[in-house]
C-alpha cells in the first residue's frame, strides 16, 4: 500500500525538477482552456482565491505560460504554476503539484491526429500566403491532398483541439515566414510548399537520414548565388513544434548505433536490463560520454538535437511565436563554442554542461508507456 508521500508522487504533476517540463507539455499544454474528455482535478485540498477546495475538485486550466511564452514559475526552485478556475469562477494561480495527473484515455490517439492537423494547417497557411497563385497541376494536387489530410485529422479530434491546431498553425506559419524574411527570403521567393512528415528524401530526390532531418515541411525558394548574382532554387525547411518539448525520441538500439566515444559504442540496451533500468542506463550514458573526446561529445549532442541536417531547417515553436535556424539556436551555438563538456546523471536523467556550467541539454531514460520499449529522449537545456 502506498504511503501518502508515495501517493502524491504517483498521482501529482511535477512542479519542479527534471520531469516538470515533460508533465506540463504532456498533461497540461494540449488541454489549456478545457477539454471534452480530459479532465483536471485537484489531488489535495487547495486554496484557490478565498476558498479551500477539497481534493477531487474539477478545475479548468487556462494558462501554463506568461504573456512572453515562458513557463509561469515561482520560488527559488522555479516551481511551475498554472492559471486555473473552478466552475467558471475567477482565475487564480496554483502550483502544478496541486493538479492530479489526468486520465488521458483516448488522448494519445488525439495527440497524433492533433499533430497531423497542426502540421497540415501550417503548410496550408504558408501556401495561402505564398504560392496560392501557382497553377502547376502537380502543386495544386499536392495542396488538395494536404487539405484532405487536414480534414481527416481534424475530424478525429474535438472542436477544442481542432481550433487550437488551426490557431497554432497560423502562428507557426507567421513565425517561420518572418524568420525566413530576416534571411532575405521573401514570400515572393517561395515557389513550392511540401508537407514532409514522412521524410524529405522523395521530395529532394536523393536519400538522406530521417534521423538527422526532422523537417515537417520543405519550401523550394529562390535565392541569389553569392558568386554570380544569378537566381537559383534551393530547399529550406522547418521542424514544427506546437509547444516546446522533446527534440528527439531515441530507441536504445538506434541510440547505441549512433553513439560512440573513443571508438566504443554505448550499450544502453544492456545497461537497462539491470535492476536499476533507467538509472543504470543513465549511469552508463554518463560514464561513456565523459570518457570521450571533445569532438565525440559535440557529435553526440548534435546527433541528439538534430543540429547537423542535410537540408537547412528552422526550429519553430508555435505557442512561443518562435522560429530560428537550427544552427543559430543558442544551445547549438554554445555546443559549437564549448571548450569542454561534461555529463552528470541524476536518477534516470543525464544533463550536459559546458565549461562555464551552462546547461546545454538533457536526456530522459524512460519507458514512454506501459509495455512500450525504453527510450532515451533529448531536450534542449536552459543555458543557465
JSON list of N, CA, C and O in Angstrom, two decimals, residues 62-106:
[
{"chain": "A", "resi": 62, "resn": "UNK", "atom": "N", "xyz": [-6.30, 27.43, -17.59]},
{"chain": "A", "resi": 62, "resn": "UNK", "atom": "CA", "xyz": [-6.40, 28.50, -18.60]},
{"chain": "A", "resi": 62, "resn": "UNK", "atom": "C", "xyz": [-5.05, 28.90, -19.18]},
{"chain": "A", "resi": 62, "resn": "UNK", "atom": "O", "xyz": [-5.00, 29.39, -20.31]},
{"chain": "A", "resi": 63, "resn": "UNK", "atom": "N", "xyz": [-3.98, 28.72, -18.45]},
{"chain": "A", "resi": 63, "resn": "UNK", "atom": "CA", "xyz": [-2.66, 29.12, -18.96]},
{"chain": "A", "resi": 63, "resn": "UNK", "atom": "C", "xyz": [-1.57, 28.40, -18.18]},
{"chain": "A", "resi": 63, "resn": "UNK", "atom": "O", "xyz": [-1.69, 28.17, -16.97]},
{"chain": "A", "resi": 64, "resn": "UNK", "atom": "N", "xyz": [-0.51, 28.02, -18.90]},
{"chain": "A", "resi": 64, "resn": "UNK", "atom": "CA", "xyz": [0.67, 27.42, -18.27]},
{"chain": "A", "resi": 64, "resn": "UNK", "atom": "C", "xyz": [1.91, 28.28, -18.52]},
{"chain": "A", "resi": 64, "resn": "UNK", "atom": "O", "xyz": [2.98, 27.98, -18.01]},
{"chain": "A", "resi": 65, "resn": "UNK", "atom": "N", "xyz": [1.74, 29.36, -19.32]},
{"chain": "A", "resi": 65, "resn": "UNK", "atom": "CA", "xyz": [2.86, 30.25, -19.66]},
{"chain": "A", "resi": 65, "resn": "UNK", "atom": "C", "xyz": [2.42, 31.69, -19.46]},
{"chain": "A", "resi": 65, "resn": "UNK", "atom": "O", "xyz": [1.22, 32.01, -19.50]},
{"chain": "A", "resi": 66, "resn": "UNK", "atom": "N", "xyz": [3.39, 32.58, -19.29]},
{"chain": "A", "resi": 66, "resn": "UNK", "atom": "CA", "xyz": [3.07, 34.00, -19.16]},
{"chain": "A", "resi": 66, "resn": "UNK", "atom": "C", "xyz": [2.91, 34.64, -20.53]},
{"chain": "A", "resi": 66, "resn": "UNK", "atom": "O", "xyz": [2.96, 33.97, -21.57]},
{"chain": "A", "resi": 67, "resn": "UNK", "atom": "N", "xyz": [2.71, 35.95, -20.56]},
{"chain": "A", "resi": 67, "resn": "UNK", "atom": "CA", "xyz": [2.44, 36.64, -21.82]},
{"chain": "A", "resi": 67, "resn": "UNK", "atom": "C", "xyz": [3.64, 36.62, -22.77]},
{"chain": "A", "resi": 67, "resn": "UNK", "atom": "O", "xyz": [3.49, 36.90, -23.97]},
{"chain": "A", "resi": 68, "resn": "UNK", "atom": "N", "xyz": [4.82, 36.28, -22.25]},
{"chain": "A", "resi": 68, "resn": "UNK", "atom": "CA", "xyz": [6.02, 36.21, -23.09]},
{"chain": "A", "resi": 68, "resn": "UNK", "atom": "C", "xyz": [6.29, 34.80, -23.60]},
{"chain": "A", "resi": 68, "resn": "UNK", "atom": "O", "xyz": [7.30, 34.57, -24.28]},
{"chain": "A", "resi": 69, "resn": "UNK", "atom": "N", "xyz": [5.42, 33.86, -23.25]},
{"chain": "A", "resi": 69, "resn": "UNK", "atom": "CA", "xyz": [5.61, 32.49, -23.70]},
{"chain": "A", "resi": 69, "resn": "UNK", "atom": "C", "xyz": [6.48, 31.65, -22.78]},
{"chain": "A", "resi": 69, "resn": "UNK", "atom": "O", "xyz": [6.80, 30.50, -23.12]},
{"chain": "A", "resi": 70, "resn": "UNK", "atom": "N", "xyz": [6.86, 32.17, -21.63]},
{"chain": "A", "resi": 70, "resn": "UNK", "atom": "CA", "xyz": [7.69, 31.43, -20.68]},
{"chain": "A", "resi": 70, "resn": "UNK", "atom": "C", "xyz": [6.83, 30.72, -19.65]},
{"chain": "A", "resi": 70, "resn": "UNK", "atom": "O", "xyz": [5.72, 31.18, -19.32]},
{"chain": "A", "resi": 71, "resn": "UNK", "atom": "N", "xyz": [7.31, 29.59, -19.15]},
{"chain": "A", "resi": 71, "resn": "UNK", "atom": "CA", "xyz": [6.61, 28.90, -18.08]},
{"chain": "A", "resi": 71, "resn": "UNK", "atom": "C", "xyz": [6.41, 29.85, -16.89]},
{"chain": "A", "resi": 71, "resn": "UNK", "atom": "O", "xyz": [7.30, 30.64, -16.55]},
{"chain": "A", "resi": 72, "resn": "UNK", "atom": "N", "xyz": [5.25, 29.75, -16.27]},
{"chain": "A", "resi": 72, "resn": "UNK", "atom": "CA", "xyz": [5.00, 30.51, -15.04]},
{"chain": "A", "resi": 72, "resn": "UNK", "atom": "C", "xyz": [5.72, 29.80, -13.91]},
{"chain": "A", "resi": 72, "resn": "UNK", "atom": "O", "xyz": [5.43, 28.64, -13.61]},
{"chain": "A", "resi": 73, "resn": "UNK", "atom": "N", "xyz": [6.70, 30.45, -13.31]},
{"chain": "A", "resi": 73, "resn": "UNK", "atom": "CA", "xyz": [7.49, 29.82, -12.26]},
{"chain": "A", "resi": 73, "resn": "UNK", "atom": "C", "xyz": [7.51, 30.70, -11.02]},
{"chain": "A", "resi": 73, "resn": "UNK", "atom": "O", "xyz": [7.43, 31.93, -11.12]},
{"chain": "A", "resi": 74, "resn": "UNK", "atom": "N", "xyz": [7.64, 30.07, -9.87]},
{"chain": "A", "resi": 74, "resn": "UNK", "atom": "CA", "xyz": [7.68, 30.79, -8.61]},
{"chain": "A", "resi": 74, "resn": "UNK", "atom": "C", "xyz": [8.69, 30.14, -7.67]},
{"chain": "A", "resi": 74, "resn": "UNK", "atom": "O", "xyz": [8.94, 28.92, -7.75]},
{"chain": "A", "resi": 75, "resn": "UNK", "atom": "N", "xyz": [9.25, 30.94, -6.76]},
{"chain": "A", "resi": 75, "resn": "UNK", "atom": "CA", "xyz": [10.14, 30.42, -5.73]},
{"chain": "A", "resi": 75, "resn": "UNK", "atom": "C", "xyz": [11.56, 30.20, -6.21]},
{"chain": "A", "resi": 75, "resn": "UNK", "atom": "O", "xyz": [11.87, 30.31, -7.40]},
{"chain": "A", "resi": 76, "resn": "UNK", "atom": "N", "xyz": [12.45, 29.88, -5.29]},
{"chain": "A", "resi": 76, "resn": "UNK", "atom": "CA", "xyz": [13.86, 29.69, -5.59]},
{"chain": "A", "resi": 76, "resn": "UNK", "atom": "C", "xyz": [14.10, 28.53, -6.54]},
{"chain": "A", "resi": 76, "resn": "UNK", "atom": "O", "xyz": [15.03, 28.54, -7.34]},
{"chain": "A", "resi": 77, "resn": "UNK", "atom": "N", "xyz": [13.26, 27.50, -6.46]},
{"chain": "A", "resi": 77, "resn": "UNK", "atom": "CA", "xyz": [13.43, 26.32, -7.31]},
{"chain": "A", "resi": 77, "resn": "UNK", "atom": "C", "xyz": [12.71, 26.46, -8.65]},
{"chain": "A", "resi": 77, "resn": "UNK", "atom": "O", "xyz": [12.77, 25.56, -9.48]},
{"chain": "A", "resi": 78, "resn": "UNK", "atom": "N", "xyz": [12.05, 27.59, -8.87]},
{"chain": "A", "resi": 78, "resn": "UNK", "atom": "CA", "xyz": [11.36, 27.79, -10.13]},
{"chain": "A", "resi": 78, "resn": "UNK", "atom": "C", "xyz": [10.23, 26.82, -10.36]},
{"chain": "A", "resi": 78, "resn": "UNK", "atom": "O", "xyz": [10.07, 26.27, -11.45]},
{"chain": "A", "resi": 79, "resn": "UNK", "atom": "N", "xyz": [9.41, 26.59, -9.33]},
{"chain": "A", "resi": 79, "resn": "UNK", "atom": "CA", "xyz": [8.30, 25.64, -9.45]},
{"chain": "A", "resi": 79, "resn": "UNK", "atom": "C", "xyz": [7.30, 26.13, -10.48]},
{"chain": "A", "resi": 79, "resn": "UNK", "atom": "O", "xyz": [6.93, 27.31, -10.52]},
{"chain": "A", "resi": 80, "resn": "UNK", "atom": "N", "xyz": [6.83, 25.20, -11.34]},
{"chain": "A", "resi": 80, "resn": "UNK", "atom": "CA", "xyz": [5.87, 25.54, -12.38]},
{"chain": "A", "resi": 80, "resn": "UNK", "atom": "C", "xyz": [4.49, 25.78, -11.77]},
{"chain": "A", "resi": 80, "resn": "UNK", "atom": "O", "xyz": [4.02, 24.99, -10.92]},
{"chain": "A", "resi": 81, "resn": "UNK", "atom": "N", "xyz": [3.82, 26.83, -12.21]},
{"chain": "A", "resi": 81, "resn": "UNK", "atom": "CA", "xyz": [2.47, 27.16, -11.80]},
{"chain": "A", "resi": 81, "resn": "UNK", "atom": "C", "xyz": [1.58, 27.26, -13.03]},
{"chain": "A", "resi": 81, "resn": "UNK", "atom": "O", "xyz": [2.05, 27.41, -14.15]},
{"chain": "A", "resi": 82, "resn": "UNK", "atom": "N", "xyz": [0.25, 27.18, -12.81]},
{"chain": "A", "resi": 82, "resn": "UNK", "atom": "CA", "xyz": [-0.73, 27.34, -13.87]},
{"chain": "A", "resi": 82, "resn": "UNK", "atom": "C", "xyz": [-1.85, 28.25, -13.39]},
{"chain": "A", "resi": 82, "resn": "UNK", "atom": "O", "xyz": [-2.08, 28.39, -12.18]},
{"chain": "A", "resi": 83, "resn": "UNK", "atom": "N", "xyz": [-2.53, 28.87, -14.35]},
{"chain": "A", "resi": 83, "resn": "UNK", "atom": "CA", "xyz": [-3.70, 29.70, -14.04]},
{"chain": "A", "resi": 83, "resn": "UNK", "atom": "C", "xyz": [-4.94, 28.83, -14.21]},
{"chain": "A", "resi": 83, "resn": "UNK", "atom": "O", "xyz": [-5.16, 28.24, -15.27]},
{"chain": "A", "resi": 84, "resn": "UNK", "atom": "N", "xyz": [-5.75, 28.73, -13.15]},
{"chain": "A", "resi": 84, "resn": "UNK", "atom": "CA", "xyz": [-6.91, 27.82, -13.17]},
{"chain": "A", "resi": 84, "resn": "UNK", "atom": "C", "xyz": [-8.15, 28.53, -12.64]},
{"chain": "A", "resi": 84, "resn": "UNK", "atom": "O", "xyz": [-8.06, 29.61, -12.04]},
{"chain": "A", "resi": 85, "resn": "UNK", "atom": "N", "xyz": [-9.31, 27.90, -12.86]},
{"chain": "A", "resi": 85, "resn": "UNK", "atom": "CA", "xyz": [-10.55, 28.37, -12.25]},
{"chain": "A", "resi": 85, "resn": "UNK", "atom": "C", "xyz": [-11.40, 27.17, -11.87]},
{"chain": "A", "resi": 85, "resn": "UNK", "atom": "O", "xyz": [-11.16, 26.05, -12.35]},
{"chain": "A", "resi": 86, "resn": "UNK", "atom": "N", "xyz": [-12.40, 27.42, -11.02]},
{"chain": "A", "resi": 86, "resn": "UNK", "atom": "CA", "xyz": [-13.35, 26.39, -10.61]},
{"chain": "A", "resi": 86, "resn": "UNK", "atom": "C", "xyz": [-14.75, 26.84, -11.02]},
{"chain": "A", "resi": 86, "resn": "UNK", "atom": "O", "xyz": [-15.18, 27.94, -10.67]},
{"chain": "A", "resi": 87, "resn": "UNK", "atom": "N", "xyz": [-15.43, 26.00, -11.80]},
{"chain": "A", "resi": 87, "resn": "UNK", "atom": "CA", "xyz": [-16.82, 26.28, -12.21]},
{"chain": "A", "resi": 87, "resn": "UNK", "atom": "C", "xyz": [-16.97, 27.65, -12.87]},
{"chain": "A", "resi": 87, "resn": "UNK", "atom": "O", "xyz": [-17.95, 28.37, -12.62]},
{"chain": "A", "resi": 88, "resn": "UNK", "atom": "N", "xyz": [-16.00, 28.03, -13.69]},
{"chain": "A", "resi": 88, "resn": "UNK", "atom": "CA", "xyz": [-16.10, 29.29, -14.40]},
{"chain": "A", "resi": 88, "resn": "UNK", "atom": "C", "xyz": [-15.88, 30.51, -13.54]},
{"chain": "A", "resi": 88, "resn": "UNK", "atom": "O", "xyz": [-16.14, 31.65, -13.98]},
{"chain": "A", "resi": 89, "resn": "UNK", "atom": "N", "xyz": [-15.39, 30.32, -12.31]},
{"chain": "A", "resi": 89, "resn": "UNK", "atom": "CA", "xyz": [-15.16, 31.44, -11.40]},
{"chain": "A", "resi": 89, "resn": "UNK", "atom": "C", "xyz": [-13.88, 32.20, -11.71]},
{"chain": "A", "resi": 89, "resn": "UNK", "atom": "O", "xyz": [-13.26, 32.00, -12.77]},
{"chain": "A", "resi": 90, "resn": "UNK", "atom": "N", "xyz": [-13.47, 33.06, -10.79]},
{"chain": "A", "resi": 90, "resn": "UNK", "atom": "CA", "xyz": [-12.26, 33.86, -11.00]},
{"chain": "A", "resi": 90, "resn": "UNK", "atom": "C", "xyz": [-11.03, 32.96, -11.23]},
{"chain": "A", "resi": 90, "resn": "UNK", "atom": "O", "xyz": [-10.95, 31.85, -10.70]},
{"chain": "A", "resi": 91, "resn": "UNK", "atom": "N", "xyz": [-10.09, 33.47, -11.98]},
{"chain": "A", "resi": 91, "resn": "UNK", "atom": "CA", "xyz": [-8.89, 32.71, -12.30]},
{"chain": "A", "resi": 91, "resn": "UNK", "atom": "C", "xyz": [-7.78, 33.03, -11.29]},
{"chain": "A", "resi": 91, "resn": "UNK", "atom": "O", "xyz": [-7.54, 34.20, -10.97]},
{"chain": "A", "resi": 92, "resn": "UNK", "atom": "N", "xyz": [-7.12, 31.97, -10.83]},
{"chain": "A", "resi": 92, "resn": "UNK", "atom": "CA", "xyz": [-6.04, 32.12, -9.86]},
{"chain": "A", "resi": 92, "resn": "UNK", "atom": "C", "xyz": [-4.89, 31.20, -10.22]},
{"chain": "A", "resi": 92, "resn": "UNK", "atom": "O", "xyz": [-5.05, 30.24, -10.98]},
{"chain": "A", "resi": 93, "resn": "UNK", "atom": "N", "xyz": [-3.76, 31.49, -9.63]},
{"chain": "A", "resi": 93, "resn": "UNK", "atom": "CA", "xyz": [-2.54, 30.73, -9.91]},
{"chain": "A", "resi": 93, "resn": "UNK", "atom": "C", "xyz": [-2.31, 29.68, -8.82]},
{"chain": "A", "resi": 93, "resn": "UNK", "atom": "O", "xyz": [-2.43, 29.98, -7.63]},
{"chain": "A", "resi": 94, "resn": "UNK", "atom": "N", "xyz": [-2.02, 28.43, -9.24]},
{"chain": "A", "resi": 94, "resn": "UNK", "atom": "CA", "xyz": [-1.68, 27.39, -8.28]},
{"chain": "A", "resi": 94, "resn": "UNK", "atom": "C", "xyz": [-0.47, 26.62, -8.80]},
{"chain": "A", "resi": 94, "resn": "UNK", "atom": "O", "xyz": [-0.16, 26.64, -9.99]},
{"chain": "A", "resi": 95, "resn": "UNK", "atom": "N", "xyz": [0.19, 25.94, -7.89]},
{"chain": "A", "resi": 95, "resn": "UNK", "atom": "CA", "xyz": [1.33, 25.09, -8.27]},
{"chain": "A", "resi": 95, "resn": "UNK", "atom": "C", "xyz": [0.83, 23.88, -9.05]},
{"chain": "A", "resi": 95, "resn": "UNK", "atom": "O", "xyz": [-0.21, 23.30, -8.74]},
{"chain": "A", "resi": 96, "resn": "UNK", "atom": "N", "xyz": [1.60, 23.49, -10.05]},
{"chain": "A", "resi": 96, "resn": "UNK", "atom": "CA", "xyz": [1.24, 22.29, -10.81]},
{"chain": "A", "resi": 96, "resn": "UNK", "atom": "C", "xyz": [1.21, 21.04, -9.93]},
{"chain": "A", "resi": 96, "resn": "UNK", "atom": "O", "xyz": [0.55, 20.06, -10.26]},
{"chain": "A", "resi": 97, "resn": "UNK", "atom": "N", "xyz": [1.92, 21.08, -8.81]},
{"chain": "A", "resi": 97, "resn": "UNK", "atom": "CA", "xyz": [1.94, 19.93, -7.91]},
{"chain": "A", "resi": 97, "resn": "UNK", "atom": "C", "xyz": [0.59, 19.69, -7.25]},
{"chain": "A", "resi": 97, "resn": "UNK", "atom": "O", "xyz": [0.36, 18.63, -6.66]},
{"chain": "A", "resi": 98, "resn": "UNK", "atom": "N", "xyz": [-0.32, 20.67, -7.34]},
{"chain": "A", "resi": 98, "resn": "UNK", "atom": "CA", "xyz": [-1.66, 20.51, -6.75]},
{"chain": "A", "resi": 98, "resn": "UNK", "atom": "C", "xyz": [-2.63, 19.87, -7.74]},
{"chain": "A", "resi": 98, "resn": "UNK", "atom": "O", "xyz": [-3.80, 19.63, -7.40]},
{"chain": "A", "resi": 99, "resn": "UNK", "atom": "N", "xyz": [-2.16, 19.61, -8.97]},
{"chain": "A", "resi": 99, "resn": "UNK", "atom": "CA", "xyz": [-3.04, 19.07, -10.01]},
{"chain": "A", "resi": 99, "resn": "UNK", "atom": "C", "xyz": [-2.75, 17.59, -10.20]},
{"chain": "A", "resi": 99, "resn": "UNK", "atom": "O", "xyz": [-1.60, 17.17, -10.36]},
{"chain": "A", "resi": 100, "resn": "UNK", "atom": "N", "xyz": [-3.79, 16.78, -10.20]},
{"chain": "A", "resi": 100, "resn": "UNK", "atom": "CA", "xyz": [-3.65, 15.35, -10.40]},
{"chain": "A", "resi": 100, "resn": "UNK", "atom": "C", "xyz": [-3.38, 15.05, -11.87]},
{"chain": "A", "resi": 100, "resn": "UNK", "atom": "O", "xyz": [-3.93, 15.70, -12.76]},
{"chain": "A", "resi": 101, "resn": "UNK", "atom": "N", "xyz": [-2.54, 14.04, -12.11]},
{"chain": "A", "resi": 101, "resn": "UNK", "atom": "CA", "xyz": [-2.32, 13.61, -13.49]},
{"chain": "A", "resi": 101, "resn": "UNK", "atom": "C", "xyz": [-3.66, 13.16, -14.07]},
{"chain": "A", "resi": 101, "resn": "UNK", "atom": "O", "xyz": [-4.31, 12.26, -13.53]},
{"chain": "A", "resi": 102, "resn": "UNK", "atom": "N", "xyz": [-4.10, 13.76, -15.17]},
{"chain": "A", "resi": 102, "resn": "UNK", "atom": "CA", "xyz": [-5.39, 13.35, -15.74]},
{"chain": "A", "resi": 102, "resn": "UNK", "atom": "C", "xyz": [-5.30, 12.01, -16.46]},
{"chain": "A", "resi": 102, "resn": "UNK", "atom": "O", "xyz": [-4.23, 11.61, -16.93]},
{"chain": "A", "resi": 103, "resn": "UNK", "atom": "N", "xyz": [-6.41, 11.33, -16.54]},
{"chain": "A", "resi": 103, "resn": "UNK", "atom": "CA", "xyz": [-6.51, 10.12, -17.34]},
{"chain": "A", "resi": 103, "resn": "UNK", "atom": "C", "xyz": [-6.69, 10.54, -18.78]},
{"chain": "A", "resi": 103, "resn": "UNK", "atom": "O", "xyz": [-7.74, 11.07, -19.16]},
{"chain": "A", "resi": 104, "resn": "UNK", "atom": "N", "xyz": [-5.68, 10.31, -19.60]},
{"chain": "A", "resi": 104, "resn": "UNK", "atom": "CA", "xyz": [-5.73, 10.79, -20.98]},
{"chain": "A", "resi": 104, "resn": "UNK", "atom": "C", "xyz": [-6.68, 9.97, -21.85]},
{"chain": "A", "resi": 104, "resn": "UNK", "atom": "O", "xyz": [-7.09, 10.42, -22.91]},
{"chain": "A", "resi": 105, "resn": "UNK", "atom": "N", "xyz": [-7.02, 8.75, -21.40]},
{"chain": "A", "resi": 105, "resn": "UNK", "atom": "CA", "xyz": [-7.97, 7.94, -22.17]},
{"chain": "A", "resi": 105, "resn": "UNK", "atom": "C", "xyz": [-7.53, 7.81, -23.61]},
{"chain": "A", "resi": 105, "resn": "UNK", "atom": "O", "xyz": [-6.45, 7.30, -23.91]},
{"chain": "A", "resi": 106, "resn": "UNK", "atom": "N", "xyz": [-8.36, 8.30, -24.54]},
{"chain": "A", "resi": 106, "resn": "UNK", "atom": "CA", "xyz": [-8.02, 8.22, -25.95]},
{"chain": "A", "resi": 106, "resn": "UNK", "atom": "C", "xyz": [-7.23, 9.44, -26.42]},
{"chain": "A", "resi": 106, "resn": "UNK", "atom": "O", "xyz": [-7.11, 9.69, -27.61]}
]
